[in-house]
Coordinates of C-alpha atoms in Angstrom, one line a residue:
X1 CA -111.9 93.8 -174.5
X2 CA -115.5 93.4 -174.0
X3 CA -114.7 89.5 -174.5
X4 CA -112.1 88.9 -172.0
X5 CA -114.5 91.1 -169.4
X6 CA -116.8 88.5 -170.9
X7 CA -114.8 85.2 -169.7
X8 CA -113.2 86.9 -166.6
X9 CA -116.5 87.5 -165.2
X10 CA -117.7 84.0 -166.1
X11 CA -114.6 82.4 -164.0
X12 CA -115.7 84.9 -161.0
X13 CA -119.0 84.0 -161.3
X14 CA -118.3 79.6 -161.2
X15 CA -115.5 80.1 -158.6
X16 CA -118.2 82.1 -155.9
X17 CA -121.3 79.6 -157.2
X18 CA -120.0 76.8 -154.8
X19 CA -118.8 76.6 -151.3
X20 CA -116.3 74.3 -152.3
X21 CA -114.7 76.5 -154.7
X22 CA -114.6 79.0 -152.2
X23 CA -113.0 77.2 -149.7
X24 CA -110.6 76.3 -152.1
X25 CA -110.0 79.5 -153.1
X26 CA -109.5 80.7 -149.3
X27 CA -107.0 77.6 -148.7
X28 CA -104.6 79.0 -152.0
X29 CA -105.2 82.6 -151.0
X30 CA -103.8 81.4 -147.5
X31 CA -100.9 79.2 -148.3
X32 CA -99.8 81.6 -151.3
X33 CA -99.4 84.5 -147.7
X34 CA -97.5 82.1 -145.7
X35 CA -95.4 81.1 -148.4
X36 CA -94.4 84.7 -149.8
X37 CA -94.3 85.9 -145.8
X38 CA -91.9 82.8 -145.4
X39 CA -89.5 83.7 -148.2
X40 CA -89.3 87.6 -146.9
X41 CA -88.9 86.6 -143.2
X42 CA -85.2 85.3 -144.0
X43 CA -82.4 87.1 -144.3
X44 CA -80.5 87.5 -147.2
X45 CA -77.5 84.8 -147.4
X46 CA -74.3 85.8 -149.9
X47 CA -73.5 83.1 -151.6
X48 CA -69.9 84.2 -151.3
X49 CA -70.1 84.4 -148.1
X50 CA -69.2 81.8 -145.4
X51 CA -71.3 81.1 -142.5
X52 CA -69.3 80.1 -139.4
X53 CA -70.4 76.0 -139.8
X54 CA -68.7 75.9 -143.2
X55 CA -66.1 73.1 -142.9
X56 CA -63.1 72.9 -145.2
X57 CA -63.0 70.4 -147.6
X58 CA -62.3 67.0 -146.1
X59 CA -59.1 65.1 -148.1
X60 CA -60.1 62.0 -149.4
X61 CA -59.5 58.9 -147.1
X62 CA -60.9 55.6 -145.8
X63 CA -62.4 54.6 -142.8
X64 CA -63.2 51.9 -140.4
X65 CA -66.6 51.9 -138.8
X66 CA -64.7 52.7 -135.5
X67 CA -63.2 55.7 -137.0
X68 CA -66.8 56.4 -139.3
X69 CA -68.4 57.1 -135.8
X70 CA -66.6 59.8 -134.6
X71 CA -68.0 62.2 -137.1
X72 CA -71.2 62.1 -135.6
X73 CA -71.8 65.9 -135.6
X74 CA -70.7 65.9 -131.8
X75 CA -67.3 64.5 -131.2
X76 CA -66.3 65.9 -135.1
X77 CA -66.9 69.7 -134.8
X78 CA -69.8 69.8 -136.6
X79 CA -68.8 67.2 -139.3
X80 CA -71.1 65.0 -140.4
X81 CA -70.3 61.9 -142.5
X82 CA -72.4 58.7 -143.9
X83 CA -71.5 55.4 -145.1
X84 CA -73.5 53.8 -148.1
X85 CA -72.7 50.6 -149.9
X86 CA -68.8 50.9 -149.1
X87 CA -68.7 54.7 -149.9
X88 CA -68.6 57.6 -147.5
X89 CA -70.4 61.0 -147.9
X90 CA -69.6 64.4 -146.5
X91 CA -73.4 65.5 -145.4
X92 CA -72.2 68.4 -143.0
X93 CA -74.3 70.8 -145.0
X94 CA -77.5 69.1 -144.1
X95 CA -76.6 68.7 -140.4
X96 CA -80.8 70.3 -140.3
X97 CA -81.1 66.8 -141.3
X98 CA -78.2 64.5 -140.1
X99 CA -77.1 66.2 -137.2
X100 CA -78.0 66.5 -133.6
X101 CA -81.9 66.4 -133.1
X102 CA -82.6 65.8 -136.9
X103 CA -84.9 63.5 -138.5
X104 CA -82.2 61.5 -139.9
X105 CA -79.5 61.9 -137.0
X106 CA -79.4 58.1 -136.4
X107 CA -77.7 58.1 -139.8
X108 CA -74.5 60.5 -138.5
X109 CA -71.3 58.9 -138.1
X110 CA -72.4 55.4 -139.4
X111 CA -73.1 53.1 -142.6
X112 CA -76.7 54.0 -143.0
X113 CA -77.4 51.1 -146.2
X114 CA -79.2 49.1 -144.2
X115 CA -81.7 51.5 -143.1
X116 CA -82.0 53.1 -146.5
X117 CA -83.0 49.8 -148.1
X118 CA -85.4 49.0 -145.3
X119 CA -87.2 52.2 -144.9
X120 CA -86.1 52.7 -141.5
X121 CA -84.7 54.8 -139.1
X122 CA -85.0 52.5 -136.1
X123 CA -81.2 52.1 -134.0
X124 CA -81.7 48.5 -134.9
X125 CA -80.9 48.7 -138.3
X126 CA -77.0 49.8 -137.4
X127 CA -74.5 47.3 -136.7
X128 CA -71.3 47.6 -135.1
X129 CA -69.7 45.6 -137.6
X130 CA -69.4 45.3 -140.8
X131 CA -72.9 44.4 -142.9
X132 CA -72.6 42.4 -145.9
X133 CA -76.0 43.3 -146.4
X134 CA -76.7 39.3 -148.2
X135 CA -79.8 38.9 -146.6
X136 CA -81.6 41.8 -148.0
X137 CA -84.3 41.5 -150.9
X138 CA -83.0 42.5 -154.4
X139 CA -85.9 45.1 -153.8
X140 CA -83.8 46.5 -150.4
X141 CA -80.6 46.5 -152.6
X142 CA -81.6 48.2 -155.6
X143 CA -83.4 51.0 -153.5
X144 CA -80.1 51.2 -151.1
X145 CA -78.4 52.1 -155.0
X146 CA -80.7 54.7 -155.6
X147 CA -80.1 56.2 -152.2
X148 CA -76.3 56.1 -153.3
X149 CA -77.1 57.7 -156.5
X150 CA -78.6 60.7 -154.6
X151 CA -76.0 61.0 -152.2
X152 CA -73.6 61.0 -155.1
X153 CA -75.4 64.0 -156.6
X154 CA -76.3 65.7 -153.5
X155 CA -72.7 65.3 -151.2
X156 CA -68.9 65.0 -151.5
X157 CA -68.0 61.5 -151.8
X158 CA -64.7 61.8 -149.1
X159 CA -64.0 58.1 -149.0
X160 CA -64.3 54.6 -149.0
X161 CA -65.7 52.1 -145.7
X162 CA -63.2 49.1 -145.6
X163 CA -63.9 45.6 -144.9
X164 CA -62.5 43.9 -142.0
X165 CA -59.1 43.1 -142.9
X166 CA -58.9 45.8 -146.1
X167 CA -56.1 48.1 -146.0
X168 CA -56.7 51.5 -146.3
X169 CA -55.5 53.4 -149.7
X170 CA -53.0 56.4 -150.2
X171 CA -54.8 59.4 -151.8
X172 CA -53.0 61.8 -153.4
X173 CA -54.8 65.7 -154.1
X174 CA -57.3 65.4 -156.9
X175 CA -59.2 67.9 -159.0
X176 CA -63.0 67.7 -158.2
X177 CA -63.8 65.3 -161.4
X178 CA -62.0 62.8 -160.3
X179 CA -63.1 63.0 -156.5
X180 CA -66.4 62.1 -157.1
X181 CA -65.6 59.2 -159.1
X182 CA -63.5 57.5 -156.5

């Protein structure tokens, strides 16, 4: 015992020696409160429990960019869906992020590859037609595939985004294993 006294009071001793350390020690003293008070200030969530923007699952279809943009979080009630390299993502359950007055709300309702492989959420980046994307770096294309990775991880894949002239395909009910692999 007298050895770990020993040690503990040789810590104390180098952390209050310098200013520095001290400061240090006041700035994880600090953000260790606000994290713990940030965790107890919300309320308990159920996770069997539905919270009134829940959306029902969304049957697997395709869409045109026309019919992409209405689920903007506005015009959809609430759902929110995202185009990337020809595949469409259900991203309702982070409208804090694609929805109305989020940091990535430009993204809602459209094919958002173009932006994902530049970096950028700039209005510019979206086109009203279809984007082949051919004059984008190998660089831009290979990030824009790990985007889709995430997105296939992270979101229900509810679709595909057709080409001009592309018929749309007749889904039938699948179990989940075969949804995400459309």
């Amino acid at each position: 015992m007298p050895q770990a006294f020993a040690l503990a009071r040789r810590f104390f001793d180098d952390v209050i020696s310098s200013p520095v350390n001290i400061f240090l020690l006041g700035l994880i003293c600090y953000f260790s409160y606000k994290l713990i008070k940030k965790d107890s200030s919300k309320p308990a969530v159920r996770k069997d429990s539905k919270s009134e923007n829940d959306l029902p699952n969304m049957p697997k279809r395709d869409f045109t960019l026309e019919q992409l943009k209405e689920y903007d979080g506005i015009k959809s009630n609430g759902r929110i869906l995202i185009g990337v390299l020809g595949k469409v993502f259900d991203v309702s359950r982070a409208k804090d992020f694609y929805g109305p007055g989020g940091p990535y709300s430009v993204f809602a309702g459209r094919d958002a590859s173009r932006a994902l492989g530049t970096f950028s959420v700039e209005k510019t980046q979206f086109k009203d037609e279809y984007d082949d994307l051919a004059d984008l770096r190998p660089s831009q294309m290979d990030s824009i595939k790990e985007w889709e990775m995430q997105f296939l991880e992270k979101y229900p894949l509810v679709g595909n985004l057709l080409k001009p002239g592309e018929e749309p395909k007749i889904y039938e009910e699948e179990s989940s294993d075969e949804k995400k692999q459309l």
